[in-house]
CSV table of N, CA, C and O in Angstrom, one decimal:
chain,number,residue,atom,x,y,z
F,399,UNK,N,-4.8,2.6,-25.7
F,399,UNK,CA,-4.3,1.5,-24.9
F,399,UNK,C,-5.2,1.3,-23.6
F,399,UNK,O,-5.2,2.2,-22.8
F,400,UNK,N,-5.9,0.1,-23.5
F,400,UNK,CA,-6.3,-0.4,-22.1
F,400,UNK,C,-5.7,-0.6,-20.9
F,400,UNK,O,-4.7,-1.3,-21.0
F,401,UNK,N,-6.0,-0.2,-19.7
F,401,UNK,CA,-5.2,0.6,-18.5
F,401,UNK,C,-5.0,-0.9,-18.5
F,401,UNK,O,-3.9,-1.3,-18.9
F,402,UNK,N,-6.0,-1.8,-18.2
F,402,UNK,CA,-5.8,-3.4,-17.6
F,402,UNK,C,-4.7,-4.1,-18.1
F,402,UNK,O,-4.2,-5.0,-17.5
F,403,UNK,N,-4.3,-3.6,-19.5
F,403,UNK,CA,-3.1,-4.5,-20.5
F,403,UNK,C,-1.7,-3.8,-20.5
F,403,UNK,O,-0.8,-4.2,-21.1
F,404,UNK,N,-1.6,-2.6,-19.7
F,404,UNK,CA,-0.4,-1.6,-20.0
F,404,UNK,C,0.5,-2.1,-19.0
F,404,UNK,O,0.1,-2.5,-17.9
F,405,UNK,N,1.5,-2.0,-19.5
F,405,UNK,CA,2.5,-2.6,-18.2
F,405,UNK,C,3.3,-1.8,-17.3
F,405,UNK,O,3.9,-2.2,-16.3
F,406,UNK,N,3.1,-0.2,-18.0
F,406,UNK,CA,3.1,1.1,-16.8
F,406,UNK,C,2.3,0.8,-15.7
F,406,UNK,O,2.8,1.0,-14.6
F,407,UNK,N,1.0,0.3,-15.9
F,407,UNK,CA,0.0,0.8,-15.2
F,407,UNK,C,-0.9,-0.6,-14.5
F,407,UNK,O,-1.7,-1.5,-15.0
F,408,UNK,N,-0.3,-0.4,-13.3
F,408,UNK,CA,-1.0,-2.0,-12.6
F,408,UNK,C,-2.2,-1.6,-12.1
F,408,UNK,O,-2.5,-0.5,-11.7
F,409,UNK,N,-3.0,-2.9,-12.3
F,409,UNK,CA,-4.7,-3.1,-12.5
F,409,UNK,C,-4.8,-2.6,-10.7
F,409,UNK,O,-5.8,-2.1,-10.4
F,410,UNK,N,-4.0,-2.8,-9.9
F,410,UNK,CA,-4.4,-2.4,-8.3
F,410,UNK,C,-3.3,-1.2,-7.6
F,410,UNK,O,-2.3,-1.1,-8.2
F,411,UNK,N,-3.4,-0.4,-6.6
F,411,UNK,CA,-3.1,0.2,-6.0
F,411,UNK,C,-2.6,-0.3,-5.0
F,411,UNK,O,-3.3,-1.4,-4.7
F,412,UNK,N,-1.6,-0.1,-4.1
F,412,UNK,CA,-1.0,-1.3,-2.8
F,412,UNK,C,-0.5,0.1,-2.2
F,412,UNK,O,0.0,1.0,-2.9
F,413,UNK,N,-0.7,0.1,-1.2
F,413,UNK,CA,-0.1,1.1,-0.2
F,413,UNK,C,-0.2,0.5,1.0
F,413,UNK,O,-1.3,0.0,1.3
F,414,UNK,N,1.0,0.5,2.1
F,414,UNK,CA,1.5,0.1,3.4
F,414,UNK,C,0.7,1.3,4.2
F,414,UNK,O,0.0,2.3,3.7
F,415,UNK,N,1.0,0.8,5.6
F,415,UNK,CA,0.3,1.2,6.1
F,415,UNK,C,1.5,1.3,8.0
F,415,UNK,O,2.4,0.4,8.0
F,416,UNK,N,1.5,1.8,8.7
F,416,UNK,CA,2.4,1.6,9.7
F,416,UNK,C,1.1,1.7,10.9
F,416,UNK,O,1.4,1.1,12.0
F,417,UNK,N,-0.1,2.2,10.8
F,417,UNK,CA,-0.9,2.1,11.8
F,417,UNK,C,-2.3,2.1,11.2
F,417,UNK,O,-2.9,2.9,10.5
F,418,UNK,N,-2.6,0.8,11.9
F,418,UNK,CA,-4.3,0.2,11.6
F,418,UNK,C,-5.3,1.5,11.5
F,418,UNK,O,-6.1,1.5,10.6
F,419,UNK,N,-5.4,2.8,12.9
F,419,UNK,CA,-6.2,3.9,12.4
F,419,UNK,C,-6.1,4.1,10.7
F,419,UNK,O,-6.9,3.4,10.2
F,420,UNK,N,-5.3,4.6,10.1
F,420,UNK,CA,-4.9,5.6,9.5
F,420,UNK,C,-5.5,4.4,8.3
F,420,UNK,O,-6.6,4.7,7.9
F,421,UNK,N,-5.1,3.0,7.7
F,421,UNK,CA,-5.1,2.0,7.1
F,421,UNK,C,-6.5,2.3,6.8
F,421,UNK,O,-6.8,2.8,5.7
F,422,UNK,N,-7.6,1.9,8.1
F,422,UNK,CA,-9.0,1.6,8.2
F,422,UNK,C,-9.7,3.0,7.9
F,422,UNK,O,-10.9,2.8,7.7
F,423,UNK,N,-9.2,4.3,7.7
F,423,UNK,CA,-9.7,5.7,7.3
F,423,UNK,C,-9.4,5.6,5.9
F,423,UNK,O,-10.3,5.8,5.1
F,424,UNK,N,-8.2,5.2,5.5
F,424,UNK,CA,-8.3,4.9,4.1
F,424,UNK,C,-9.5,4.1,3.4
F,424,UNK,O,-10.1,4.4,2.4
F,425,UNK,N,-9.4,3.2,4.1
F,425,UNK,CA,-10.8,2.1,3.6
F,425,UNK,C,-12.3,2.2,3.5
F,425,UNK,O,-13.2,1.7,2.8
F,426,UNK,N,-12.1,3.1,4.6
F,426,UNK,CA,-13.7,3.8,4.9
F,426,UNK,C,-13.9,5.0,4.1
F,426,UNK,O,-15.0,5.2,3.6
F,427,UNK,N,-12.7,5.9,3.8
F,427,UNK,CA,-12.6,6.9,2.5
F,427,UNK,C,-13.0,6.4,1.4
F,427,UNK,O,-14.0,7.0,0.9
F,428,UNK,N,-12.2,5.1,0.7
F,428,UNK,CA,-12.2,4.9,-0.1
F,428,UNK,C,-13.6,4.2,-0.6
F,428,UNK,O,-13.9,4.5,-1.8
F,429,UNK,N,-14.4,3.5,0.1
F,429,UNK,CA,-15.5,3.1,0.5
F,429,UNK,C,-16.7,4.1,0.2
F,429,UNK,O,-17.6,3.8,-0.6
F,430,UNK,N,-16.6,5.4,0.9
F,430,UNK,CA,-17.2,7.0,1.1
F,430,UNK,C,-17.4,7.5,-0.4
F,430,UNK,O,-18.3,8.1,-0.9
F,431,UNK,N,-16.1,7.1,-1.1
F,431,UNK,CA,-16.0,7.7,-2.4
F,431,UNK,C,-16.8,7.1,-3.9
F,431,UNK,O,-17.0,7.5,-5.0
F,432,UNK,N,-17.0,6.1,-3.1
F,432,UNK,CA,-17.7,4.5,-4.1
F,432,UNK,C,-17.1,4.0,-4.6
F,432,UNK,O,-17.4,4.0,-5.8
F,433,UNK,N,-15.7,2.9,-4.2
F,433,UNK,CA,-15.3,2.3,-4.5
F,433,UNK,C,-15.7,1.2,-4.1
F,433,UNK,O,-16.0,1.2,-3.0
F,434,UNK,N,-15.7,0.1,-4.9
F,434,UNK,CA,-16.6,-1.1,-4.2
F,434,UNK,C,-15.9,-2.1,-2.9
F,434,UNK,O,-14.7,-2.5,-2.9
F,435,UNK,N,-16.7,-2.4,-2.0
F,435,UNK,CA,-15.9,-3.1,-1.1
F,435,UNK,C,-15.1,-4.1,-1.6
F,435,UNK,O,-13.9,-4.1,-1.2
F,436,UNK,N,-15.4,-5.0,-2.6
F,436,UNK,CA,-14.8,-6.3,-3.0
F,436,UNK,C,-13.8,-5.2,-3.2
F,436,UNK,O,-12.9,-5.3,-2.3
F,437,UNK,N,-13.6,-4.4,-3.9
F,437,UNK,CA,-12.3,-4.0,-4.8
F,437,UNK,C,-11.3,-3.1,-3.6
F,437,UNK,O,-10.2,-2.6,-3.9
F,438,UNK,N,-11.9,-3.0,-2.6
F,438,UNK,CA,-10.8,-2.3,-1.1
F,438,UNK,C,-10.9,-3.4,-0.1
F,438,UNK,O,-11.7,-3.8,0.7
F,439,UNK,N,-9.2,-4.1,-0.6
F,439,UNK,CA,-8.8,-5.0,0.8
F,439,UNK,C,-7.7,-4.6,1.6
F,439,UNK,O,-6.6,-4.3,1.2
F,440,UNK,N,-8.1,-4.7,2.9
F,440,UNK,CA,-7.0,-4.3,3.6
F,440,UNK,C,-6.7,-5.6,5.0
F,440,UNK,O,-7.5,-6.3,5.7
F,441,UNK,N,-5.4,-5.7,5.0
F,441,UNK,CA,-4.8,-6.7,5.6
F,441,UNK,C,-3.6,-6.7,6.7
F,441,UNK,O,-3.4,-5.6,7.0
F,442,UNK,N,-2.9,-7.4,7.3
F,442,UNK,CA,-2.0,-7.5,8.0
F,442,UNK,C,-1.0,-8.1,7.6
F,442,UNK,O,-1.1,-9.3,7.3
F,443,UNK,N,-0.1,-7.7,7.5
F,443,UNK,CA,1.4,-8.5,7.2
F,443,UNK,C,1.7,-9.1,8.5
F,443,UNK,O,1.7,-8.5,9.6
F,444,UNK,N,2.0,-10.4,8.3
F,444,UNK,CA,2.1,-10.8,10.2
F,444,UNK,C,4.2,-11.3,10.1
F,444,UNK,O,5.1,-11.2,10.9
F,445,UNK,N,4.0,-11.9,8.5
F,445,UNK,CA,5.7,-12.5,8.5
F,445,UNK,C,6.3,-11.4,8.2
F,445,UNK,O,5.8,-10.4,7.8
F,446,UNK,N,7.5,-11.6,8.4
F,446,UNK,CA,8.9,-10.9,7.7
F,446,UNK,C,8.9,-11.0,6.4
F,446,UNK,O,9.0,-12.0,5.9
F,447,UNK,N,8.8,-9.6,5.6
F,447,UNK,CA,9.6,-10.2,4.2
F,447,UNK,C,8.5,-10.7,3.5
F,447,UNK,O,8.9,-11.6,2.7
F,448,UNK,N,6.9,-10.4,3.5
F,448,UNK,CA,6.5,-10.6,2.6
F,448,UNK,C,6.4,-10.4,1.3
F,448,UNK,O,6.5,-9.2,1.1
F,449,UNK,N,6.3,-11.1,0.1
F,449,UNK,CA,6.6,-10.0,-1.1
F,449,UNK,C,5.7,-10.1,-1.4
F,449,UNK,O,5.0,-11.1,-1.4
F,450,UNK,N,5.4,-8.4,-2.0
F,450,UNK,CA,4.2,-7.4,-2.4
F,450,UNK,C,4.5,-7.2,-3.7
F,450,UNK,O,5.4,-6.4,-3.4
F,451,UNK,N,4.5,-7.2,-4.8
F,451,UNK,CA,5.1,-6.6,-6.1
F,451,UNK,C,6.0,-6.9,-6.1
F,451,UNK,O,6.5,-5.9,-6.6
F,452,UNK,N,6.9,-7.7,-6.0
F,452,UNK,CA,8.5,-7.9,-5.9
F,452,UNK,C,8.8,-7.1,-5.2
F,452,UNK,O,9.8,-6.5,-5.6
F,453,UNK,N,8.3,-6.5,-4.2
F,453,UNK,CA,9.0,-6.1,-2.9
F,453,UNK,C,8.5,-6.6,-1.4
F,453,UNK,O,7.4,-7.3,-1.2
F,454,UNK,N,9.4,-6.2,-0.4
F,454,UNK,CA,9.2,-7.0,0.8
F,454,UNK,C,8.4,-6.0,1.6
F,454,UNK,O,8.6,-4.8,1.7
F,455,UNK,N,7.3,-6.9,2.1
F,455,UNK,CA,7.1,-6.0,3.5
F,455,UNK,C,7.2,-6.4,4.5
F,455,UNK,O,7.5,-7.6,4.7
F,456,UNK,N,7.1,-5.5,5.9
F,456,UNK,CA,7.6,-6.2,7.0
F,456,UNK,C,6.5,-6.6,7.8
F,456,UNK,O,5.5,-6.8,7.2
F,457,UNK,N,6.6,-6.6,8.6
F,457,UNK,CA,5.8,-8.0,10.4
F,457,UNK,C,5.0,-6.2,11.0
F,457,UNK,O,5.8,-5.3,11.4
F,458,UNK,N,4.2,-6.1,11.0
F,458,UNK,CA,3.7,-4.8,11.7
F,458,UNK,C,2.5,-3.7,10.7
F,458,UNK,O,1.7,-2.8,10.9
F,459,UNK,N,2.8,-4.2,9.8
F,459,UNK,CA,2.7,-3.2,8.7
F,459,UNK,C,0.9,-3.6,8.1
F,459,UNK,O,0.3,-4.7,8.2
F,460,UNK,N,0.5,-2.8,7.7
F,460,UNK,CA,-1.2,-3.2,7.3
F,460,UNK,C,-0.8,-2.5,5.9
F,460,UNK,O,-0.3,-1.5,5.6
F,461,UNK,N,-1.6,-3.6,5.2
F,461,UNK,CA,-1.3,-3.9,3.4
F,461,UNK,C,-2.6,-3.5,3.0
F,461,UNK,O,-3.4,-4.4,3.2
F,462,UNK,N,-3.3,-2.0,2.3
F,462,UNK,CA,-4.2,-1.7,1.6
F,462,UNK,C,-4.1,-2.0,0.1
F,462,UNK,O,-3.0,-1.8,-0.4
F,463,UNK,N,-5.3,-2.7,-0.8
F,463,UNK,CA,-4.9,-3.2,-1.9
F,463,UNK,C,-6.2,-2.4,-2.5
F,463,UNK,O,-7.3,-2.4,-1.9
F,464,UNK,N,-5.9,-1.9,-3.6
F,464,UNK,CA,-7.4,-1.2,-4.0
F,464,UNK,C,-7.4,-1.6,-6.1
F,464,UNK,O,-6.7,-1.2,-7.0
F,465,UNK,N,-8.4,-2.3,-6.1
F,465,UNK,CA,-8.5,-2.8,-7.8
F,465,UNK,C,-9.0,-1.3,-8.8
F,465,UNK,O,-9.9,-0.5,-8.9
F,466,UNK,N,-8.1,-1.4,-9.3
F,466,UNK,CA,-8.5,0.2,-10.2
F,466,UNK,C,-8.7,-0.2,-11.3
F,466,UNK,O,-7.9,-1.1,-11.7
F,467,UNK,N,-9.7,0.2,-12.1
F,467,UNK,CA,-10.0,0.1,-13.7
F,467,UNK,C,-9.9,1.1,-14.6
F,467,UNK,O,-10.3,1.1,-15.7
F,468,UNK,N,-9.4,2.0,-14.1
F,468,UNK,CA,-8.9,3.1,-15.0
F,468,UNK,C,-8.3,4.5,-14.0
F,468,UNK,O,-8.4,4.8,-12.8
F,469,UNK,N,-7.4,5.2,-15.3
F,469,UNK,CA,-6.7,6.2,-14.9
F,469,UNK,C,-7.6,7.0,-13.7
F,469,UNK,O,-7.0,6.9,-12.6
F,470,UNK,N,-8.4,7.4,-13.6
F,470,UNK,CA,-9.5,8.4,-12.6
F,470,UNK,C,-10.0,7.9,-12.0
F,470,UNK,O,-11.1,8.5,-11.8
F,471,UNK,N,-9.8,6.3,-11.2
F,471,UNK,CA,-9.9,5.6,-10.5
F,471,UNK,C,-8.3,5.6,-9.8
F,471,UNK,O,-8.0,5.7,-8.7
F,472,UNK,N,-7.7,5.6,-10.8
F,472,UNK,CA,-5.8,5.7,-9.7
F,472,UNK,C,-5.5,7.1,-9.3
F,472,UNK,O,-4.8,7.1,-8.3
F,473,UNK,N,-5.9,8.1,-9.7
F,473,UNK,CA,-6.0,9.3,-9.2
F,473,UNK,C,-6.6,9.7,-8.5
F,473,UNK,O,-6.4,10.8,-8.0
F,474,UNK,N,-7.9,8.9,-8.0
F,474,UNK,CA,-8.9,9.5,-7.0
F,474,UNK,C,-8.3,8.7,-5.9
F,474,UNK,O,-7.9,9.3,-4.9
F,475,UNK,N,-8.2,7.1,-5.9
F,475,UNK,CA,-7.9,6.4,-5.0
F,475,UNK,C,-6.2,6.9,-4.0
F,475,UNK,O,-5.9,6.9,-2.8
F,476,UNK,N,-5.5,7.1,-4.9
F,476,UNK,CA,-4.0,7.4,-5.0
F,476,UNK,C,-3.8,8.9,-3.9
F,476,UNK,O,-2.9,9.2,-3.2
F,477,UNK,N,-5.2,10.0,-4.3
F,477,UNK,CA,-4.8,11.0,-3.4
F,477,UNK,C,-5.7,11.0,-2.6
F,477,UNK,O,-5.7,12.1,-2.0
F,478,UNK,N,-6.8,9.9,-1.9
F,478,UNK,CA,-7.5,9.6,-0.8
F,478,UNK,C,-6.3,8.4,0.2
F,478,UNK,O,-6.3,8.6,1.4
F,479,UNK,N,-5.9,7.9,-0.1
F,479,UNK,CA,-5.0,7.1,0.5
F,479,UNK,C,-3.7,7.8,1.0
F,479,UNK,O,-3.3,7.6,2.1
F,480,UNK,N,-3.1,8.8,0.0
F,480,UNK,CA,-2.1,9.6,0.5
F,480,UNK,C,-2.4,10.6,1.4
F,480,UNK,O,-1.5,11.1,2.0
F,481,UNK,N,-3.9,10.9,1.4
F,481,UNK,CA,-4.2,11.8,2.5
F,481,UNK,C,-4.4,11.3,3.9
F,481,UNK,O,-4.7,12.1,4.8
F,482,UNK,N,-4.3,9.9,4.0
F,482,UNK,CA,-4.1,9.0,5.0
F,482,UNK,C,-3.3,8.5,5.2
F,482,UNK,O,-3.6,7.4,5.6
F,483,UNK,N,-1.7,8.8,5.2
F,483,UNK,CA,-0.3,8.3,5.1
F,483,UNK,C,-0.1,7.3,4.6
F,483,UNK,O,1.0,6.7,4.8
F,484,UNK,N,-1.4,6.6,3.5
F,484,UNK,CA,-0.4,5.3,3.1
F,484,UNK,C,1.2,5.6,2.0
F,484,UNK,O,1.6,6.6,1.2
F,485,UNK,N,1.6,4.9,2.2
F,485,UNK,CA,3.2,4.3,1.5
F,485,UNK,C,3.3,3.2,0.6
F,485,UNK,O,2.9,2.0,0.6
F,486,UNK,N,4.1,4.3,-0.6
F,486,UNK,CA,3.9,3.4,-1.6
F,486,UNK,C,4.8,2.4,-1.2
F,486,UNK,O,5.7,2.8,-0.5
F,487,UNK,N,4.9,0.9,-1.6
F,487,UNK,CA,5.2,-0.4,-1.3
F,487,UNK,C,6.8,0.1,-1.8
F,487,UNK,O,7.6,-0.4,-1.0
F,488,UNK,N,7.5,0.7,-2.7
F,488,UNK,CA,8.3,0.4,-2.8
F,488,UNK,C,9.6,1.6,-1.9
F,488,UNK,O,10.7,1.4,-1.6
F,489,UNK,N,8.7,2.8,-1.8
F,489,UNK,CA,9.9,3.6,-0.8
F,489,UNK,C,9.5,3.1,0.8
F,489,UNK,O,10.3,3.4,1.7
F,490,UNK,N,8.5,2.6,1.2
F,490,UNK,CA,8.3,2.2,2.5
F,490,UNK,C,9.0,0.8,2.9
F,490,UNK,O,9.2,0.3,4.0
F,491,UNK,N,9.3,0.3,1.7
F,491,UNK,CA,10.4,-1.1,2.0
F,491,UNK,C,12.0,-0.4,2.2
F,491,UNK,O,12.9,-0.9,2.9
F,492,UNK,N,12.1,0.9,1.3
F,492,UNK,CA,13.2,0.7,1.3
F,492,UNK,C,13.3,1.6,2.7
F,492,UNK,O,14.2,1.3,3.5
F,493,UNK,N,12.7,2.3,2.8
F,493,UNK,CA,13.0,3.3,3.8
F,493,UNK,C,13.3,1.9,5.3
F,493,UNK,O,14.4,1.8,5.9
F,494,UNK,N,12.1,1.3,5.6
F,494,UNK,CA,12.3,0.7,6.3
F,494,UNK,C,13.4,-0.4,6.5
F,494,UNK,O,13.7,-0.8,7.6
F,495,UNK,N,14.0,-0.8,5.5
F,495,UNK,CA,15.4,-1.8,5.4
F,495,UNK,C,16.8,-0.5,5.6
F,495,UNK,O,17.9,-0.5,6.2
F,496,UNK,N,16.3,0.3,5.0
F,496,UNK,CA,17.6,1.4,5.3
F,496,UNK,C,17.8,1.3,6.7
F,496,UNK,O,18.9,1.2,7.1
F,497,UNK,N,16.4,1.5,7.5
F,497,UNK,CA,16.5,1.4,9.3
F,497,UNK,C,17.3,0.8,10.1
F,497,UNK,O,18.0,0.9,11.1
F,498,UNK,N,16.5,-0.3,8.9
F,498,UNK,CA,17.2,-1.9,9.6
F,498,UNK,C,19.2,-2.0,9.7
F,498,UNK,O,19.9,-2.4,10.6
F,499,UNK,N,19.5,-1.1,8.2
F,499,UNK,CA,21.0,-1.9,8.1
F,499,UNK,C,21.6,-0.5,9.4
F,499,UNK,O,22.6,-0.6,10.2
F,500,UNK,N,20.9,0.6,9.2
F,500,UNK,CA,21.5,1.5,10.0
F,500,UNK,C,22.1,1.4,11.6
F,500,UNK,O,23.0,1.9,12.3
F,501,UNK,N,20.5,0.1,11.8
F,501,UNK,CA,20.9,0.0,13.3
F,501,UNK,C,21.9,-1.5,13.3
F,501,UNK,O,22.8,-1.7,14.2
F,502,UNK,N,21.7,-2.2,12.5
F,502,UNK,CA,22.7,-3.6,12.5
F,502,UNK,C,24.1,-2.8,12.4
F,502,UNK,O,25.1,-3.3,12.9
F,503,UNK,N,24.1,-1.7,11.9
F,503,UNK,CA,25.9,-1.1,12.0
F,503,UNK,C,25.9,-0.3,13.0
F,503,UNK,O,27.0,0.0,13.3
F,504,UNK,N,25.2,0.1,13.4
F,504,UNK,CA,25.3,1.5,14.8
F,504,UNK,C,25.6,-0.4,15.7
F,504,UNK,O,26.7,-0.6,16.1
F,505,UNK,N,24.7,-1.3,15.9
F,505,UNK,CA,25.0,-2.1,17.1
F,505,UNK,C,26.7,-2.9,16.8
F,505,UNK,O,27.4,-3.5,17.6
F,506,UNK,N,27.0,-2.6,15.2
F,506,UNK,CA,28.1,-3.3,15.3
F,506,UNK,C,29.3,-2.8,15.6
F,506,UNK,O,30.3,-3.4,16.0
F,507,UNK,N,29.1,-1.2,15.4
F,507,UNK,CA,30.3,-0.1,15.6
F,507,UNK,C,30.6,-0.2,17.2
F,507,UNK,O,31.5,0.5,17.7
């Protein structure tokens, strides 16, 4: 099975980011390791609620996107990025919406 056609396995890597250091060390890592520039973009989320994968991200947050062409390309990239606190898009949305409803009821109580 070709990684590019599997529907386990998405052709890019997306990890959030909560501070531009940490974002731009990933990039420069990822960069260090020989991944090609074109294929490491990293960005700013400026709106609310962007959707990343069918998930949202928020206004603050810096969006690393990295094009993988095979399994030992997601495993190299995947534990260079985690060694720089990126977050995967889908527990860093939820974690952060959890925040959100926690304080909309702490202000309502």
């Amino acid at each position: 099975m070709h990684t590019a056609t599997s529907p386990l396995v998405s052709p890019a890597l997306i990890r959030i980011f909560d501070h531009f250091a940490d974002a731009q060390q990933a990039r420069s890592a990822l960069l260090d390791d020989g991944f090609p520039a074109h294929a490491v973009q990293l960005d700013t989320v400026d709106d609310e609620a962007v959707p990343i994968q069918g998930k949202a991200a928020w206004r603050g947050m810096f969006r690393l996107v990295v094009t993988i062409g095979n399994a030992q390309e997601r495993q190299r990239a995947h534990a260079i990025v985690q060694a720089c606190n990126g977050c995967d898009i889908e527990q860093r949305t939820a974690s952060h919406a959890g925040g959100r409803r926690t304080g909309a009821h702490a202000q309502a109580g």
